CSV table of C-alpha atoms in Angstrom, one decimal:
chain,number,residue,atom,x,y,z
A,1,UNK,CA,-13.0,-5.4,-7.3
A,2,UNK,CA,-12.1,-7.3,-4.4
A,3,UNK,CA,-9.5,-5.1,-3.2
A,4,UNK,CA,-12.2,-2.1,-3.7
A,5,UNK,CA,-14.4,-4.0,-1.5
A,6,UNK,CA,-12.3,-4.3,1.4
A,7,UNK,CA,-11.4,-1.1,1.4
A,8,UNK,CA,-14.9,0.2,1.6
A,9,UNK,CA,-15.6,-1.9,4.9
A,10,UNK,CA,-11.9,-0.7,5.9
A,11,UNK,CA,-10.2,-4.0,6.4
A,12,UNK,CA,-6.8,-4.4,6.4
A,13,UNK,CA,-5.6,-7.8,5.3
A,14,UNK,CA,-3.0,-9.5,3.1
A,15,UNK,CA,-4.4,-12.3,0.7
A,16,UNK,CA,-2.1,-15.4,0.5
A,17,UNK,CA,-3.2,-17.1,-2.5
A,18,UNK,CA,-1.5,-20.9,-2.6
A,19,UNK,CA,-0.1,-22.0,-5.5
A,20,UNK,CA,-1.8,-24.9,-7.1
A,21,UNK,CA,0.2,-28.4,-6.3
A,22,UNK,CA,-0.1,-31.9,-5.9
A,23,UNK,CA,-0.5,-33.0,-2.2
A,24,UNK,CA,3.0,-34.5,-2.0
A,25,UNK,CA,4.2,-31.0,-3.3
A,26,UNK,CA,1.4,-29.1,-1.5
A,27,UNK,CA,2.6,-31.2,2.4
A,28,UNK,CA,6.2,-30.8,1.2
A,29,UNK,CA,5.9,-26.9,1.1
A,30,UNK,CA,6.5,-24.7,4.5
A,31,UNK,CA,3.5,-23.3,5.8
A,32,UNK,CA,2.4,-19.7,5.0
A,33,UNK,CA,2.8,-17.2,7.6
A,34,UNK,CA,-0.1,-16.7,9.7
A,35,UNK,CA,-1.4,-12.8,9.4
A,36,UNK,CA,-1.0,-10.6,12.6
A,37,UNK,CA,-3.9,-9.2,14.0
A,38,UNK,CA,-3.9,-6.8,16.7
A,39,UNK,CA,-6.2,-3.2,17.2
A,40,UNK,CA,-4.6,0.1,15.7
A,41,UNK,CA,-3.0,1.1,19.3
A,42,UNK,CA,-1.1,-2.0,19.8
A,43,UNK,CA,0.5,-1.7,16.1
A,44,UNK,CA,1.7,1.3,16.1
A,45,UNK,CA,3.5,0.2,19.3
A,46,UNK,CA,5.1,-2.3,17.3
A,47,UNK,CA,6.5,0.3,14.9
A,48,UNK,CA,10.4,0.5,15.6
A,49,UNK,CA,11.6,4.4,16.1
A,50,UNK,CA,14.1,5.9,14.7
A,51,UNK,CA,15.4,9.1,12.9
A,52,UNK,CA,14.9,9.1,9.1
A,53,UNK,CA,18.0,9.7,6.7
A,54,UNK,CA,17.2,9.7,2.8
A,55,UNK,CA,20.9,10.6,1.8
A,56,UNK,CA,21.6,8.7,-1.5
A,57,UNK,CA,17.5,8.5,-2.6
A,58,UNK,CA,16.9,8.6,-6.3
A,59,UNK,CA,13.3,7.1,-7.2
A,60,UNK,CA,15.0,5.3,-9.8
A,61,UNK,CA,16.3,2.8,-6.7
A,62,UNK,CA,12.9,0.8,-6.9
A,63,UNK,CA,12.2,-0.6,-10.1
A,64,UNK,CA,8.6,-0.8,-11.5
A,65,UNK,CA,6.4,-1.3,-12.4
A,66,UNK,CA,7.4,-4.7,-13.4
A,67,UNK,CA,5.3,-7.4,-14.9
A,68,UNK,CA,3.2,-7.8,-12.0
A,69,UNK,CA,2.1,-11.0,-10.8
A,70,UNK,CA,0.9,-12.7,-13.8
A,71,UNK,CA,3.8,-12.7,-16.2
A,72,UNK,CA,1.4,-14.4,-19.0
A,73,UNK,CA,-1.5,-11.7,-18.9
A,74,UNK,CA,1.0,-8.7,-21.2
A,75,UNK,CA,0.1,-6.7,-18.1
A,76,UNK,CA,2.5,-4.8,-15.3
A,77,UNK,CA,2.0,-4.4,-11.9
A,78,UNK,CA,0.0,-0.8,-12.4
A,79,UNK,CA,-2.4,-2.3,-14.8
A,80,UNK,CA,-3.0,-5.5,-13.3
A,81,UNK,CA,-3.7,-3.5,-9.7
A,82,UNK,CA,-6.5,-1.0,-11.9
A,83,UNK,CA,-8.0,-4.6,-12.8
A,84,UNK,CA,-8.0,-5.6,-9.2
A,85,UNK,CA,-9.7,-2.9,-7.9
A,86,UNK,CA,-12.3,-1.8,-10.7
A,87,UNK,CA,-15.8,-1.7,-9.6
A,88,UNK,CA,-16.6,-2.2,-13.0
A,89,UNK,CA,-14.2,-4.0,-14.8
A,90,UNK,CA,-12.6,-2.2,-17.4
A,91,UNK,CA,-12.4,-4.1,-21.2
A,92,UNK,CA,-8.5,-5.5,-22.1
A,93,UNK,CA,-6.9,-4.8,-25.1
A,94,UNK,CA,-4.2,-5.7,-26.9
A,95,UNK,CA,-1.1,-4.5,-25.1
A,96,UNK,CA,-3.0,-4.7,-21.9
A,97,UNK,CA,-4.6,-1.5,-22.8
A,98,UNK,CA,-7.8,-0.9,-20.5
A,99,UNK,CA,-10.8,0.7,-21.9
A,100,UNK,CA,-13.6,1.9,-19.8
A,101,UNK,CA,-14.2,0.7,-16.3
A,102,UNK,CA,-14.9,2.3,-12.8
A,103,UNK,CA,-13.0,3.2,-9.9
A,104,UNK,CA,-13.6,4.5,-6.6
A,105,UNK,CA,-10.7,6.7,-5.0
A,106,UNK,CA,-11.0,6.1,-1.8
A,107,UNK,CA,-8.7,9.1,-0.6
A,108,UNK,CA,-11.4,11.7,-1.6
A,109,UNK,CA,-14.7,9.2,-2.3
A,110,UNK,CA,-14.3,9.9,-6.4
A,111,UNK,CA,-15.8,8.2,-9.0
A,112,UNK,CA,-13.4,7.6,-11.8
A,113,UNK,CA,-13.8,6.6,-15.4
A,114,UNK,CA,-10.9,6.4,-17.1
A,115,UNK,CA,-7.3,4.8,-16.1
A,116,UNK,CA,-5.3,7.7,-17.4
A,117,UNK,CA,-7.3,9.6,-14.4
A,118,UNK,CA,-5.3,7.7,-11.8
A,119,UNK,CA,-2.2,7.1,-10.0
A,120,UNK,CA,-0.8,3.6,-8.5
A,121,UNK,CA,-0.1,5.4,-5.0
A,122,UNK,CA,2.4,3.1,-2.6
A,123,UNK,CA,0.7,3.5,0.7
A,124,UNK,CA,3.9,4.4,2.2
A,125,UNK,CA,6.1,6.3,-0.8
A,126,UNK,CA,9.0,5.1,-1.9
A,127,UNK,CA,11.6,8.1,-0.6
A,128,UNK,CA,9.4,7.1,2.9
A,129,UNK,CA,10.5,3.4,2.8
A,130,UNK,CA,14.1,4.6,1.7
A,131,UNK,CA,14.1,6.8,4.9
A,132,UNK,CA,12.9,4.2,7.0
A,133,UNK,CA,15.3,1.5,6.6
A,134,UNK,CA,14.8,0.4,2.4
A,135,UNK,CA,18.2,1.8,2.2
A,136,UNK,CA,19.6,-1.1,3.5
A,137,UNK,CA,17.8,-3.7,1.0
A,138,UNK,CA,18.9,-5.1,-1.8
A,139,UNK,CA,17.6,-4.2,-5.8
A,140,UNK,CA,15.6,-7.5,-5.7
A,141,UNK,CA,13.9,-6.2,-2.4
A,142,UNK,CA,13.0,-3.1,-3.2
A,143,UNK,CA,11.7,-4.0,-6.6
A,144,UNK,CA,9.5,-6.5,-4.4
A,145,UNK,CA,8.2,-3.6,-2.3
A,146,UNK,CA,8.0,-1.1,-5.1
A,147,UNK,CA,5.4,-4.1,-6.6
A,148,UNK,CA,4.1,-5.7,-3.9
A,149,UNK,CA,0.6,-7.1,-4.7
A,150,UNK,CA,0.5,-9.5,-1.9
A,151,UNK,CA,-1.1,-7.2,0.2
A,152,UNK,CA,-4.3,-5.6,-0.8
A,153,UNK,CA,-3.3,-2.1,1.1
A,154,UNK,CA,0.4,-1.8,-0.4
A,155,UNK,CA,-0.9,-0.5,-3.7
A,156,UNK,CA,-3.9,1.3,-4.2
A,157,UNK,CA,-5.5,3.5,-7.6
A,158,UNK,CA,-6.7,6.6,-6.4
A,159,UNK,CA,-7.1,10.3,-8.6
A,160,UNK,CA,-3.7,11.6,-9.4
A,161,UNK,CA,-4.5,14.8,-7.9
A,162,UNK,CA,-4.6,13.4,-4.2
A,163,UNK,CA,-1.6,11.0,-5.4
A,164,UNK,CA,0.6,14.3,-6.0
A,165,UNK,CA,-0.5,15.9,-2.7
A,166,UNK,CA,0.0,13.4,-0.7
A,167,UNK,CA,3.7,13.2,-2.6
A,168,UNK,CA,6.1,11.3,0.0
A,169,UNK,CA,4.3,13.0,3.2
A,170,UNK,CA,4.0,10.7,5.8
A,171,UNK,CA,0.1,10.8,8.3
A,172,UNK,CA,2.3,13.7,10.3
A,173,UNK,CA,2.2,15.6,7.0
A,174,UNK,CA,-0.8,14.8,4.9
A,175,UNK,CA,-3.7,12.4,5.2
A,176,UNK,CA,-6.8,12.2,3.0
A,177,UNK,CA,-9.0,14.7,2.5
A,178,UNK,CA,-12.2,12.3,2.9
A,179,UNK,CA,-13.0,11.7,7.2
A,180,UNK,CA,-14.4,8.4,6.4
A,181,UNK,CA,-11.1,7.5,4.7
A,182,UNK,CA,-8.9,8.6,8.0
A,183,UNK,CA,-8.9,5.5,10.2
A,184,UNK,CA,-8.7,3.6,7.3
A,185,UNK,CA,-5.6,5.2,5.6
A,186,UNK,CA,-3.9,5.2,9.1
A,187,UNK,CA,-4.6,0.8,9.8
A,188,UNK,CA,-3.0,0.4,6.3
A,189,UNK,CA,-0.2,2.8,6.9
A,190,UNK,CA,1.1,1.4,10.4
A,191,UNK,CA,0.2,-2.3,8.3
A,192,UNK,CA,2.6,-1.6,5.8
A,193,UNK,CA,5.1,-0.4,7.7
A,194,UNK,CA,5.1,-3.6,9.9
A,195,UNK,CA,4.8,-5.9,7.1
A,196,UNK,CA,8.4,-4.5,5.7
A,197,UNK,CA,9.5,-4.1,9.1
A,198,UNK,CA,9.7,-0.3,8.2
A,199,UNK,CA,10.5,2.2,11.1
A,200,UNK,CA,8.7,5.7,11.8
A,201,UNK,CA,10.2,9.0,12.9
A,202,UNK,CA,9.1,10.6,16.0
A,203,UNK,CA,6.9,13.1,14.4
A,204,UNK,CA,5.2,10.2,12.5
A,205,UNK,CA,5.0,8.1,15.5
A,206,UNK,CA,3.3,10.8,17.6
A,207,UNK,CA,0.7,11.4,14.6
A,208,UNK,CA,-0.1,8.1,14.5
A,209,UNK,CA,-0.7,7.9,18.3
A,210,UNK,CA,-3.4,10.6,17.6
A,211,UNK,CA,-5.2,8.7,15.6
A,212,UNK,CA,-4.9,5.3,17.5
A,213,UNK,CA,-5.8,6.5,20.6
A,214,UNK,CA,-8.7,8.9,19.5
A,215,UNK,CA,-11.1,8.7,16.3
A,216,UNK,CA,-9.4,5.5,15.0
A,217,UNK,CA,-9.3,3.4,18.2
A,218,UNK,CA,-11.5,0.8,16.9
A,219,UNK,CA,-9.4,0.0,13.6
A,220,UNK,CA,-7.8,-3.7,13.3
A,221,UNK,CA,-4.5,-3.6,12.0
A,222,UNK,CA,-3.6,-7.3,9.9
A,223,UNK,CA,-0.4,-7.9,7.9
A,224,UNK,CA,2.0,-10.4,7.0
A,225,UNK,CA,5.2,-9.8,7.3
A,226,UNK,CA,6.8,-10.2,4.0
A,227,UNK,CA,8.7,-12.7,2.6
């Protein structure tokens, strides 16, 4: 629900939950990285440029979903994001089965009502991360990425039908079909790619530009580059 929530007032941030310590452990331990804030423009001028390649791609290269987060809850990373992002929570049974609950797509404003009605989109697909520099990464790295909750915008439950047209189109390509979800869908785009340190292909880069320097000026752009 609180993912759901930021989306709707289209902020882009990364939630760094500590771990519970004691204070020698909790003094010992390095300090989080701070999150980058900067407006739309400015991020997208961080984005690296290069020319995609996505010889060697199989989907089976990033593994999940995985056991999310909580490896005590029975649930993986798909289920566990659903629960996240509910507007009305959903009831869990055994197997991590959900039952009931509401969602809100926010790629085309619909209400859902059941779980089996939506897909676990990654904000920037996973042939697009291969192309733009996930090919390099290691198995544990990519399974990271591939089930990264530790940033609200990574993963997000929206209707399978605008899951499957949006496919592994990047903004020069595809965006949503709802206006108000535009500028939103663009600040978690560039946000992702600059918290994997993900580069963009000129096409890309100049669609982005149209967006940051027209109807989307006003977006803030906040990551965390991960770990």
């Amino acid at each position: 629900m609180i993912k759901n929530l930021v989306r709707t007032f289209g902020a882009l941030s990364l939630a760094l939950v500590p771990l519970l310590s004691t204070p020698a452990a909790h003094a010992a331990a390095p300090a989080a990285p701070a999150a980058e804030v900067t407006t739309l423009a400015d991020a997208v001028g961080l984005v690296t440029v290069t020319e995609e390649d996505r010889t060697g791609y199989t989907r089976s290269k990033f593994k999940h979903w995985n056991s999310g987060d909580d490896k005590s809850d029975g649930c993986n990373t798909r289920n566990e994001v659903l629960l996240a992002e509910a507007v009305v929570a959903p009831t869990v049974e055994a197997g991590c089965k959900l039952t009931g609950g509401t969602w809100v797509s926010y790629y085309d404003g619909q209400e859902v009502t059941s779980a089996g009605s939506l897909d676990i989109d990654h904000m920037v697909p996973l042939a697009e991360a291969f192309d733009s520099g996930a090919s390099a990464w290691s198995a544990a790295r990519r399974e990271a990425y591939a089930n990264d909750q530790g940033a609200d915008v990574s993963l997000v439950a929206v209707t399978a039908r605008t899951n499957r047209q949006k496919s592994d189109q990047d903004p020069a390509d595809w965006m949503p079909p709802s206006p108000e979800a535009q500028c939103q869908y663009v600040g978690e785009w560039v946000a992702t790619k600059l918290r994997w340190d993900l580069t963009a292909d000129d096409r890309e880069l100049e669609a982005l530009k149209v967006y940051s320097e027209g109807p989307c000026e006003d977006t803030i752009v906040r990551y965390t580059p991960a770990a």
